Structure formats: structure tokens, C-alpha cells
Coordinates of C-alpha atoms in Angstrom, one line a residue:
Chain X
X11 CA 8.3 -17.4 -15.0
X12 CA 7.3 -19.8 -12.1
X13 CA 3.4 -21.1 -12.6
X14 CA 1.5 -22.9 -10.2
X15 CA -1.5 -23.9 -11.0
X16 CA -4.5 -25.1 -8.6
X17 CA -7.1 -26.9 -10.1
X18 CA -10.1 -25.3 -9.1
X19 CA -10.6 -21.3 -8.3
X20 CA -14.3 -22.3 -6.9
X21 CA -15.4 -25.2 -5.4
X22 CA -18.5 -26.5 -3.5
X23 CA -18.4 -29.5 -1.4
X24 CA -20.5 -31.5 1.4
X25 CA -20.2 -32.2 4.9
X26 CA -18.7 -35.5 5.3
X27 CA -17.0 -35.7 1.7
X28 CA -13.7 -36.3 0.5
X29 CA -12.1 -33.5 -1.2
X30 CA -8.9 -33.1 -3.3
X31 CA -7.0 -30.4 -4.1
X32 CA -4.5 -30.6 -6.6
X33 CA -1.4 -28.0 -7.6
X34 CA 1.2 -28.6 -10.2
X35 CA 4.4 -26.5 -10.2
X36 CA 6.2 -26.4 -13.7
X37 CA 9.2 -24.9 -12.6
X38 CA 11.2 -28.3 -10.6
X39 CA 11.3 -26.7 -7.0
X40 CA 11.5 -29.0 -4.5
X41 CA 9.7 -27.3 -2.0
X42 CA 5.3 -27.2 -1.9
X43 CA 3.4 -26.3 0.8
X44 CA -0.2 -25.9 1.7
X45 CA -1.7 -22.8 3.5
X46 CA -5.5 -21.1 4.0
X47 CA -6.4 -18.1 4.4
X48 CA -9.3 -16.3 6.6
X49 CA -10.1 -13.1 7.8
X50 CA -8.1 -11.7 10.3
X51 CA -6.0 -14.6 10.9
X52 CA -3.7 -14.3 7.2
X53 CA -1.9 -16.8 6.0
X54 CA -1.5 -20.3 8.1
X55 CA 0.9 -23.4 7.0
X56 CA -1.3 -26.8 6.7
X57 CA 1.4 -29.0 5.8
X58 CA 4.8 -28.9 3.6
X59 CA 6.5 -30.9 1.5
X60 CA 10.6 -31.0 0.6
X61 CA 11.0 -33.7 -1.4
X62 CA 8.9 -36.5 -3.3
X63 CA 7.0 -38.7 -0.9
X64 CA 8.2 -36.5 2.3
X65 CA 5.5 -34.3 4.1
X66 CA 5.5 -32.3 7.0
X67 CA 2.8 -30.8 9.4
X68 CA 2.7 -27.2 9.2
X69 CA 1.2 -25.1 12.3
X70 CA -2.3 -26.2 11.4
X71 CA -2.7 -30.4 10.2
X72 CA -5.6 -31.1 11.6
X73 CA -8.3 -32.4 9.3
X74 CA -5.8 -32.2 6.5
X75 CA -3.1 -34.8 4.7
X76 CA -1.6 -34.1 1.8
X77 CA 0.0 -36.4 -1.0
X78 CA 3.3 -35.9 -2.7
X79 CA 3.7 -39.2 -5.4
X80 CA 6.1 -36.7 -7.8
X81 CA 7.9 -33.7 -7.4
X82 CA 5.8 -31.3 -9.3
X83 CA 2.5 -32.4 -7.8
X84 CA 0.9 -31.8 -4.4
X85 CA -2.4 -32.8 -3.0
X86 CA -4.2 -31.6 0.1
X87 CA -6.9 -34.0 0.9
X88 CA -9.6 -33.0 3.5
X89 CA -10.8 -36.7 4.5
X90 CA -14.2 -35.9 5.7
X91 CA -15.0 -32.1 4.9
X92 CA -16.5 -30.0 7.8
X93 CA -17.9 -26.2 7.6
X94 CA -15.0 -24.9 9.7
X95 CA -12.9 -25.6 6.4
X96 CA -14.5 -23.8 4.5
X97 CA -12.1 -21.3 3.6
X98 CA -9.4 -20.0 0.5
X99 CA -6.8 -22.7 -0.2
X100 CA -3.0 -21.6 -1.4
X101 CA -0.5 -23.7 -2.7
X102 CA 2.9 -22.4 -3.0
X103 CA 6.5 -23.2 -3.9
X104 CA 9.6 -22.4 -3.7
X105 CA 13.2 -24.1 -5.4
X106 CA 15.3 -25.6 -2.8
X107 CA 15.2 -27.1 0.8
X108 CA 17.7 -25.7 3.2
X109 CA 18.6 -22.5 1.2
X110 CA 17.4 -19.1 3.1
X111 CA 16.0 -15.7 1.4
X112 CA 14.2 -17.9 -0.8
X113 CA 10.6 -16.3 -1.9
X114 CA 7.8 -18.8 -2.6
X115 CA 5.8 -18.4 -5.6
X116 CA 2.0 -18.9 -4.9
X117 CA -1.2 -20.4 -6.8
X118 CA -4.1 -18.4 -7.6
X119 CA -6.2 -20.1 -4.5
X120 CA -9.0 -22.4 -4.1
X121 CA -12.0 -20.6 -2.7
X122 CA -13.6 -23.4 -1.2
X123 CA -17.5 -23.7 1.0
X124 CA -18.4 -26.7 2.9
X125 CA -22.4 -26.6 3.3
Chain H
X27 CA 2.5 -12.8 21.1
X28 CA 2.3 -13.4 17.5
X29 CA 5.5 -14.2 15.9
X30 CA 4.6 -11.7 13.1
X31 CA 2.7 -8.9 13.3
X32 CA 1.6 -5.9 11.8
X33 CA -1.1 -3.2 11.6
X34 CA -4.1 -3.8 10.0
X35 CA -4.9 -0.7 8.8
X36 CA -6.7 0.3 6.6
X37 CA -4.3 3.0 5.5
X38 CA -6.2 5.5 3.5
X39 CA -3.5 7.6 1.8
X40 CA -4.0 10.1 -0.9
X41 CA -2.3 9.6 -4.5
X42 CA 1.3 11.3 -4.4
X43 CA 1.7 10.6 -0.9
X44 CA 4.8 8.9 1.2
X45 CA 3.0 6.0 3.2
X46 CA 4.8 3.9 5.8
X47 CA 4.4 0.5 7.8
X48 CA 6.1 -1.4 10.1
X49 CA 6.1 -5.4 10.5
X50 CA 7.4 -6.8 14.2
X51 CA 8.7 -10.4 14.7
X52 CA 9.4 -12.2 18.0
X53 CA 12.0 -14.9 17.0
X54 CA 15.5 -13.0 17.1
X55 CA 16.8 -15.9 15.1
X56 CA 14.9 -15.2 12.1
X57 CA 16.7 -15.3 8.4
X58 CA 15.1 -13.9 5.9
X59 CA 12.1 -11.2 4.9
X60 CA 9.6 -10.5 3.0
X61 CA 7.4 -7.9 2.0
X62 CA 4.7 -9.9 -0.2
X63 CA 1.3 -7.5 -2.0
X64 CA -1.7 -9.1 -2.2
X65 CA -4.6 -7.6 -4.4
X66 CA -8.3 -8.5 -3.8
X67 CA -9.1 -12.0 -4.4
X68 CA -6.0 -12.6 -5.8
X69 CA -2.6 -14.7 -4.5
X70 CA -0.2 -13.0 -2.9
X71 CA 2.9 -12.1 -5.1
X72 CA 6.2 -11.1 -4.2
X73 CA 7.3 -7.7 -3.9
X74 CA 10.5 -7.2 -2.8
X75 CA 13.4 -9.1 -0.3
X76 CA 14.5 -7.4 2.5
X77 CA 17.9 -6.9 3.2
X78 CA 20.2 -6.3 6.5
X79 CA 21.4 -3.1 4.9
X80 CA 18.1 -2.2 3.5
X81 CA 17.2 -1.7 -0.4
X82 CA 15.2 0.1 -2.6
X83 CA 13.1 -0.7 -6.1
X84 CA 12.2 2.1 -7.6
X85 CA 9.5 3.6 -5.5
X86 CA 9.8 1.1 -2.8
X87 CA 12.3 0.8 0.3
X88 CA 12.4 -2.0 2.5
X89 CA 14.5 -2.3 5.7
X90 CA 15.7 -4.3 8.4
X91 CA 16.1 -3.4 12.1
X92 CA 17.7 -6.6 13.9
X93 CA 18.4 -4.9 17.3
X94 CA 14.5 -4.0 17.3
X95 CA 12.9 -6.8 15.2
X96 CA 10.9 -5.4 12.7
X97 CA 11.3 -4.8 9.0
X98 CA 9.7 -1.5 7.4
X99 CA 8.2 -0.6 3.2
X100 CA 8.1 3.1 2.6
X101 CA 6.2 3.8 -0.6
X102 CA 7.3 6.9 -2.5
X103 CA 5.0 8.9 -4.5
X104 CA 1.5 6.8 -4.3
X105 CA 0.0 5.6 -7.1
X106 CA -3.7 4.6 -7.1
X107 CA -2.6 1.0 -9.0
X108 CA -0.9 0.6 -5.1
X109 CA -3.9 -0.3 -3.3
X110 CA -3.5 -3.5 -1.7
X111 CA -2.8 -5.5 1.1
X112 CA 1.0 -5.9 2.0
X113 CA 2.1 -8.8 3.9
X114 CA 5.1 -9.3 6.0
X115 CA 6.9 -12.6 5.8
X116 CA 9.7 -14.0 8.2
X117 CA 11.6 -17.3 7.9
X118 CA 13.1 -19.1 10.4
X119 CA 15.4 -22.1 9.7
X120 CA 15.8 -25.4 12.2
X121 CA 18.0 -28.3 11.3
X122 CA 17.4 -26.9 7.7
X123 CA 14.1 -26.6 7.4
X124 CA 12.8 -23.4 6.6
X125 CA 9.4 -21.8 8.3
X126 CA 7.6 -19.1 6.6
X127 CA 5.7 -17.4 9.1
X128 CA 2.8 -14.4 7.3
X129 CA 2.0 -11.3 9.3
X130 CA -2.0 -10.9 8.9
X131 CA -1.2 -7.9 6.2
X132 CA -1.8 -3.8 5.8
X133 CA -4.7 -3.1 3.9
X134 CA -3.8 0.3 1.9
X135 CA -6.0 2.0 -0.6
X136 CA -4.6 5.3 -2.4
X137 CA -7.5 7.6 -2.5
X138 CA -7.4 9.6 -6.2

């Protein structure tokens, strides 16, 4: 079975801070990607990642970069956090770049607030 | 328009029933769906691929109208443990990279 694992479930951060969020995939896919989650709007790509040290803008970068040093890891890193990020965090995978029909396996979320 | 969209619901559907929803996409040169089930609070989770010539699981069929864009999930014989929210998901590929694109979801609780 595929596990992704996100380091935090909850987390509470500042305006202004640095924040990390961290997700480790056991299962060698190549592919990680970054989305959140709000009301109403579902599901929206941050950034993606197909391969070690490659990275991607997704539909939604702004405020974002993310960090992909080895395959199984990848970082989203909010550079100076703001209350408009505040929001649920999903990391997901899937095995290979360039394949279709491939489903992507998902993290259990970050619920982050920004106060 | 959105590229994926679907109907919000909520579907309130008594236990035993047949329920029913439709996803519509906008790019004709989409690959590949999805029908994904997210419970509350929780990550969303595969449920099943769909298929050009549709396909069933169990109590679950999934199909695929190219001509009119939009995939279907027909759910046979409710149970209460169906309650969710079911997203539709659509991938696109360009130059080989793929784009998952996640309809906002159906909300569907199985009244007992």
C-alpha cells in the first residue's frame, strides 16, 4: 500500500513566518505535488514535481515554493505566511511522469491557520 | 467556465436507494478520469477509474461520454457507510506532462 505521510495534521503559525511542510512518499513514485483545499473552490494544484530537483508551478504558485533535494521527499515552503493561507494542505503522488490513467495517492492533509 | 464541474449537492438519499451524478469537463482533449470519495476531514482516496467503455465495482458504475464531456457514478443499493463527498478528476497531458484538474465534489449523505 502507498503511504504518504505529512508531517503535521494541525499546525499554527504567524503572519510573517516561515513555514515548512514536509511529505515523504515510501512507495518511489516520481511524481509529488502540492494542492489546498477551501470551501467551495475544491482542490487547487500549488506546484508539482516530476523528478528530483525539478518543480513546476501548478495553477496557484503564488506565495508558495517548494523543495525537492530527493525523490521521496517534498517541501512546500510559505516564505512569509499571510492569513489568506490559511487553509488545508495535500500532498499527493503518483508513480510515473508521462504515463496517463494514473491515480495519485494523497496525504492525510495539513490543516493549517495563519493568525 | 470551469474546466471541471459538478453539482454540489447535497444529495440527501435514503439507505437502499440508486443515487446518480454527473461531472462536466471543457477540455475535449482530456485523457483520463476519476471518481475520487472524500470523507469529512479526511484525504481524498481513490474510488474507481473511469473507462471509455464504462465499468462497474460492485455497487458502483462509472462512465464516460466523450461526444458530451462528462463522466457519470451511479451508486446501487445505498449504504449509510456511503456518505461522502465524491470528486471528479480529469487529466490532461501536454508535452507529457500530466494535469490533474478536481471538480469542487458532491456532497451525499444516505439518510437511515
Amino acid at each position: 500500500d502507498v503511504k504518504v505521510t505529512q508531517s503535521s495534521r494541525y499546525l499554527v503559525k504567524r503572519t510573517g513566518e516561515k513555514v515548512f511542510l514536509e511529505c515523504v512518499q515510501d512507495m518511489d513514485h516520481e511524481n509529488m505535488f502540492w494542492y489546498r483545499q477551501d470551501p467551495g473552490l475544491g482542490l487547487r494544484l500549488i506546484y508539482f514535481s516530476y523528478d528530483v530537483k525539478m518543480k513546476e508551478k501548478g495553477d496557484i504558485p503564488e506565495g508558495y515554493s517548494v523543495s525537492r533535494e530527493k525523490k521521496e521527499r517534498f517541501s512546500l515552503i510559505l516564505e512569509s505566511a499571510s492569513t489568506n493561507q490559511t487553509s488545508m494542505y495535500l500532498c499527493a503522488s503518483s508513480l510515473r511522469a508521462g504515463y496517463s490513467n494514473q491515480p495519485q495517492h494523497f496525504g492525510d492533509g495539513t490543516r493549517l491557520s495563519i493568525l | 467556465r470551469k474546466e471541471v464541474e459538478q453539482d454540489p449537492g447535497p444529495f440527501n438519499v435514503p439507505e437502499g436507494a440508486t443515487v446518480a451524478f454527473n461531472c462536466t469537463y471543457s477540455n475535449s482533449a482530456s485523457q483520463s478520469f476519476f471518481w475520487y470519495r472524500q470523507d469529512c476531514r479526511k484525504e481524498p482516496k481513490l474510488l474507481m477509474s473511469v473507462y471509455s467503455s464504462g465499468n462497474e465495482d460492485g455497487r458502483f458504475t462509472a462512465q464516460l461520454n466523450r461526444a458530451s464531456q462528462y463522466i457519470s457514478l451511479l451508486i446501487r443499493d445505498s449504504k449509510l457507510s456511503d456518505s461522502a463527498t465524491y470528486l471528479c478528476v480529469v487529466t490532461t497531458t501536454n508535452f507529457g506532462n500530466e494535469k490533474l484538474t478536481f471538480g469542487t465534489g458532491t456532497r451525499l449523505t444516505i439518510i437511515p
